[in-house]
Amino acid sequence: MSDDDHKGQHFATRLSHGGRAGTRIHGFVNPPVHRGSTVLYPSCEARRDAGARRFEQFMTYGTQGGPTHYAFEDMIAEIEGGTRAMIYGTGLAAVAVPLLAFLKAGEHCLMPDSAYGPARAVAEGLMTGFGIETTFYDPLIGAAGLAALMRPNTKVLYLESPGSHTFEVQDVPALAEVAHARGAKVLMDNTWGIHHFQPFTKGVDVSIQALTKYVGGHSDLLLGSATVNNDADWQRLRSASSQLGQYASPDDVWLAMRGLRTMNVRLKHQEQAGLEVARWFEGRPEVLRVLHPALPSHPQHALWKRDFSGACSLFGVVFQPRYTIEQLFAAIDSLKLFGIGASWGGYESLALPTTGFITRNATSPDLGGPTARFHIGLEDIRDLIADLEAALSRLG
């Protein structure tokens, strides 16, 4: 059964059967890991002619990938609803390379003020050195406001929805329409919305994923992806990736493919667990508000409900302004089941203070009180809530 045969099946079935030779074969159920650098050719003429196939899944040299990469690329592209996916060694590389692929010296980029910190660093560092200017905009800007920021040399509108740390939901279709009307490409960090947000039905041109997170699922690998939906964008992205020497280890790719097999189950469980813990936080007197788009209390809940089919297990909490950051640190330090770490999407729960780590140019970083970000893993929710209850009791 080919990958095309799976397209009409449900998500869980596609994750279980994609990238495999089929069920009626003799051999191991999982595909092997293909490692290699040098690719041999049957003749000089064959090697000469291979250059014409540089945009295909055709082995020319190790950096261009092999069968393990191709199977995984196809699965990610299918999950994102696109045609082709490029796999990178990290999520940050998956952010940086598309920006450099679609921008050049003298051009202008629009990036939301809520963007992932390292993405901001690329815009303010590497891109500035290359003569590319970036304007940071209010992530809640409307179509008219965005149109006013567009310049003749604006070539990329960058989106991240929900926003990193602060979880603003952007009106992606409306903003993408403005960008396209002025000839700009729309790039989006869709990590929070994997599977639940279908970017190419909303006007996105390049969808970026940190596969380190839910795809890997076990906090033991680093990977990223950028997916496109047409040949012209693929050629531009693939060319830049090749010129920058981007490559992902086939061993990590194989591990991520293994993670995909169970991702549907994990996503469902962690969505429900995350919502249950978020609702628990909403009922606590120590909490000012909870930043979770799937909660009716979230200011952009209607947008989330319109554009997303579900939620992930990452959200923010704003505590009452009477507490100091030192008190919040002490409460988080006292947690027994929550690690203190920056990544998320794995099997383990995490808590991370975010006050002092939110950089803003166009909007205020003050959310009304000290803030923290929580990721809910696969532990029993009763144990997690008991742990959180004990920690909040330290706030007084």
C-alpha atoms as one frame of an Amber mdcrd trajectory, in Angstrom:
protein
   0.000   0.000   0.000   1.498   3.360  -1.029   1.360   6.549   1.034  -1.300
   7.867  -1.370  -3.525   4.960  -0.341  -3.524   6.254   3.255  -4.782   9.752
   2.441  -8.454   8.929   2.933  -7.858   7.260   6.287  -8.073   8.757   9.744
  -5.132  10.467  11.378  -4.213   7.686  13.817  -4.205   5.102  11.011  -2.023
   7.291   8.796   0.502   7.746  11.614   0.622   3.998  12.198   1.019   2.969
   8.557   2.784   5.868   6.825   6.428   5.522   5.812   6.244   1.727   5.826
   6.389  -0.877   3.075   2.937  -2.195   3.979   1.414  -5.017   6.004   1.732
  -7.851   3.465   5.493  -8.119   3.354   8.106 -10.464   4.754  10.362  -8.518
   7.114  10.458  -6.279  10.140   7.476  -3.981  10.648   9.695  -0.892  10.994
  11.789   0.475   8.123  15.567   0.439   8.652  17.863   3.393   9.333  19.797
   4.326   6.198  23.101   6.046   7.005  25.591   7.255   4.454  27.720  10.028
   3.023  29.074   8.865  -0.348  26.582   7.865  -3.021  27.877   5.652  -5.830
  26.744   5.927  -9.449  26.798   3.222 -12.121  28.536   5.555 -14.589  29.975
   9.047 -15.092  26.978   9.892 -17.243  24.578   8.902 -14.450  26.416  11.155
 -12.008  26.348  14.038 -14.485  22.614  13.633 -15.021  21.856  13.450 -11.287
  22.036  17.242 -10.978  18.763  17.570 -12.852  17.056  15.674 -10.033  18.268
  17.824  -7.117  14.715  18.775  -6.107  13.525  15.177  -6.088  13.876  12.482
  -3.441  16.912  11.118  -5.237  20.204  10.267  -3.570  23.128  12.395  -4.775
  25.151  12.844  -1.570  24.551  12.215   2.115  23.565  15.810   2.887  20.679
  15.522   0.432  19.147  12.684   2.446  18.257   9.072   1.828  15.336   6.660
   2.233  14.941   7.310   5.979  14.678  11.052   5.379  12.309  10.639   2.432
   9.802   8.529   4.354   9.810  11.012   7.223   9.570  14.056   4.922   6.465
  12.577   3.332   4.838  11.924   6.704   5.482  15.468   7.975   4.262  17.028
   4.723   1.084  14.953   4.944   0.447  15.923   8.591   0.894  19.601   7.725
  -1.283  19.303   4.624   1.521  20.319   2.244   3.389  18.748  -0.649   7.065
  18.684   0.421   8.911  19.008   3.746  12.539  19.804   4.514  13.940  18.266
   7.715  16.480  20.187   9.804  18.758  19.253  12.683  16.961  21.628  15.081
  13.723  23.563  15.350  15.676  26.826  15.276  17.285  25.863  11.959  13.767
  25.287  10.642  13.012  28.916  11.586  16.239  30.501  10.334  16.639  28.807
   6.944  13.184  29.717   5.550  13.680  33.321   6.663  16.993  33.444   4.792
  15.491  31.601   1.830  12.703  34.120   1.286  14.520  37.338   2.258  17.596
  39.121   0.926  19.520  42.338   1.571  17.358  45.435   1.354  14.121  43.607
   2.104  11.761  43.869   5.063  10.184  41.286   7.377   7.216  41.597   9.728
   7.419  39.429  12.867   4.977  39.243  15.794   6.126  40.693  19.093   5.187
  37.356  20.673   7.594  35.280  18.573   9.822  32.546  19.987  12.870  34.234
  21.524  15.509  32.589  19.302  13.481  33.550  16.202  13.616  37.148  17.393
  17.369  36.762  17.908  17.778  35.632  14.274  15.846  38.700  13.094  17.771
  41.115  15.297  21.154  39.465  14.728  21.915  37.468  11.608  19.266  39.099
   9.433  20.325  42.599  10.460  23.906  41.752   9.484  22.634  40.622   6.089
  20.856  43.942   5.521  17.345  42.668   6.242  15.147  44.893   8.401  12.473
  43.496  10.742   9.506  45.297  12.274   7.935  43.632  15.298   4.168  44.068
  15.361   1.385  43.533  17.884   0.333  39.882  17.376  -3.307  40.936  17.736
  -3.075  43.401  14.872  -5.948  43.359  12.404  -5.867  43.430   8.628  -5.973
  47.234   8.416  -3.195  47.633  10.971  -1.024  45.112   9.183  -1.637  46.781
   5.823  -0.319  50.038   7.301   2.949  48.305   8.246   3.521  46.737   4.837
   6.187  48.364   2.690   7.033  47.891  -0.997  10.050  45.808   0.134   8.133
  43.707   2.690   8.680  40.155   1.473   7.869  38.011   4.521   5.062  38.084
   7.035   6.062  35.826   9.910   3.383  34.398  12.187   3.383  32.406  15.410
   0.015  31.417  16.746  -0.409  31.025  19.651   2.447  33.314  20.657   5.396
  32.038  22.629   4.921  32.514  26.396   1.886  34.807  26.007  -0.366  32.627
  23.790  -2.043  35.252  21.618  -4.016  33.679  18.757  -3.580  35.453  15.437
  -6.194  35.818  12.691  -4.036  33.922  10.215  -6.402  33.963   7.182  -6.984
  37.721   7.423  -3.307  38.550   7.868  -2.225  36.159   5.110  -4.666  37.792
   2.690  -3.083  41.190   3.344   0.436  39.811   2.862  -0.392  37.994  -0.371
  -2.141  41.043  -1.830   1.182  42.861  -1.495   3.372  40.062  -2.800   4.766
  38.830   0.525   5.230  35.235   1.603   3.631  33.978   4.827   5.851  31.912
   7.131   4.395  30.461  10.322   5.717  28.661  13.373   2.998  26.043  13.740
   4.604  23.940  16.502   1.823  24.478  19.065  -0.788  23.630  16.422   0.680
  20.452  14.960  -2.167  18.436  13.408  -4.744  20.760  15.016  -4.017  23.728
  12.720  -3.898  23.071   8.991  -1.762  25.972   7.731  -2.224  25.702   3.976
  -5.991  25.996   4.252  -5.452  29.317   6.085  -3.105  31.037   3.637   0.310
  30.010   4.996   3.118  29.423   2.463   5.743  27.818   4.739   4.793  25.956
   7.912   7.548  25.491  10.501   7.655  22.773  13.151   9.988  22.055  16.058
   9.811  18.273  15.717  11.844  18.044  18.925   8.557  18.403  20.750   5.426
  16.312  20.118   6.791  14.407  17.139   9.864  13.203  19.036   7.724  12.968
  22.140  10.391  11.587  24.452  12.767  14.522  25.054  15.706  12.730  23.459
  16.204  14.318  20.029  16.441  17.658  18.216  14.753  18.158  14.822  12.747
  20.693  12.864  10.847  20.906   9.597   9.612  23.429   7.050   6.745  22.354
   4.807   5.554  24.029   1.602   2.644  23.524  -0.755   3.991  24.246  -4.246
   7.014  23.514  -6.398   8.300  27.095  -6.611   8.462  27.471  -2.828  10.009
  24.012  -2.535  12.807  24.840  -4.948  13.594  28.066  -3.122  13.581  26.402
   0.276  15.505  23.330  -0.851  18.165  25.429  -2.601  18.783  27.576   0.479
  18.886  24.508   2.721  21.458  22.825   0.493  23.611  25.929   0.218  23.618
  26.305   4.004  24.590  22.648   4.442  21.508  21.766   6.440  21.231  18.096
   7.374  19.425  15.951   9.922  20.874  12.771  11.380  19.053   9.696  10.013
  19.175   8.190  13.505  17.239  11.149  14.922  14.883  11.041  11.951  14.203
   7.365  12.627  13.523   8.088  16.305  11.137  10.875  15.331   9.323   8.524
  12.952   8.932   6.132  15.865   7.532   9.019  17.919   4.965   9.728  15.212
   3.442   6.277  15.664   2.112   7.232  19.113   1.698  10.985  18.655  -2.054
  10.877  18.140  -2.593   9.080  21.459  -0.222  11.422  23.284  -1.738  14.555
  21.762  -5.242  13.544  22.815  -4.232  12.616  26.343  -2.071  15.677  26.851
  -4.719  18.008  25.423  -7.263  16.790  27.955  -4.762  16.708  30.808  -3.563
  20.214  29.956  -7.116  21.555  29.919  -7.931  19.914  33.234  -4.885  21.422
  34.919  -5.542  24.809  33.272  -9.116  24.811  34.603  -7.778  23.909  38.045
  -5.457  26.918  37.893  -8.408  29.146  36.932 -10.131  28.228  40.181  -7.153
  29.098  42.384  -7.118  32.404  44.343  -3.378  32.761  43.687  -3.997  33.057
  39.931  -4.912  36.235  38.059  -5.579  34.504  34.733  -4.670  31.477  32.633
  -3.311  31.870  29.098  -4.794  28.867  27.298  -6.550  29.463  23.938  -8.945
  26.524  24.432 -10.422  28.077  27.580 -13.538  30.242  27.029 -11.868  32.910
  29.183  -9.085  33.405  26.639  -9.586  36.680  24.685  -9.092  34.952  21.312
 -10.971  31.772  22.174 -13.399  32.330  19.262 -10.489  32.497  16.788  -8.979
  29.333  18.263 -12.327  27.556  18.001 -12.714  28.655  14.377  -9.242  27.665
  13.164  -8.034  24.801  15.390  -9.392  21.289  15.810  -7.724  20.863  19.217
  -5.038  22.132  21.556  -1.680  21.067  22.868  -0.639  20.826  26.517   1.358
  24.053  26.838  -0.133  27.150  28.458   0.745  30.139  30.625  -0.345  31.255
  34.084  -0.336  34.831  35.378  -0.224  34.950  39.167  -1.670  37.678  41.368
   0.451  40.857  41.368   0.893  40.653  45.152   3.439  37.868  44.671   7.081
  38.549  43.916   9.149  36.709  41.359  11.180  35.296  44.249   8.020  33.780
  45.726   7.145  32.270  42.345  10.651  30.830  42.058  10.325  29.242  45.493
   6.953  27.699  44.604   8.248  26.223  41.343  11.447  25.026  43.037   9.284
  23.067  45.496   7.516  21.061  42.774   8.398  17.364  42.817   6.925  16.168
  39.502   7.566  19.187  37.271  11.002  19.668  35.798  12.323  23.180  35.176
  13.185  23.223  31.489  12.684  25.173  28.288  11.459  22.545  25.848   8.033
  20.894  25.880   5.943  18.288  24.078   7.652  15.341  25.761   6.249  12.792
  28.182   7.266  14.763  31.271   5.616  17.803  32.856   7.537  21.073  33.024
   7.243  24.435  34.761   9.192  27.512  33.664   9.072  31.042  35.094   8.722
  33.494  32.191   8.801  36.869  33.950  11.956  38.617  32.827  12.243  36.399
  29.747   9.568  38.116  27.662  11.075  40.638  25.224   8.734  43.074  23.516
   9.179  45.952  21.066   5.631  46.822  20.057   3.646  45.695  23.110   4.106
  45.607  26.865   5.726  42.559  28.492   3.738  43.215  31.701   0.846  40.756
  31.948  -0.316  41.994  35.331   1.657  39.709  37.611   4.506  37.191  37.685
   4.143  34.542  34.981   5.068  30.923  34.359   4.617  28.452  31.544   3.428
  24.895  32.191   3.620  21.808  30.014   1.531  18.821  31.062   3.014  15.413
  30.338   1.775  11.863  30.727   1.724  11.616  34.517  -1.522  10.989  36.396
  -3.365  14.309  36.635  -4.267  13.699  40.277  -0.605  13.538  41.189   0.216
  16.657  39.197  -2.560  18.675  40.812  -1.534  17.514  44.284   2.016  18.622
  43.523   0.842  22.016  42.257  -1.467  22.489  45.242   1.397  21.934  47.640
   3.568  24.401  45.693   0.914  27.143  45.583   0.391  26.826  49.317   3.904
  28.224  49.681   2.806  31.485  48.077   0.725  32.326  51.136
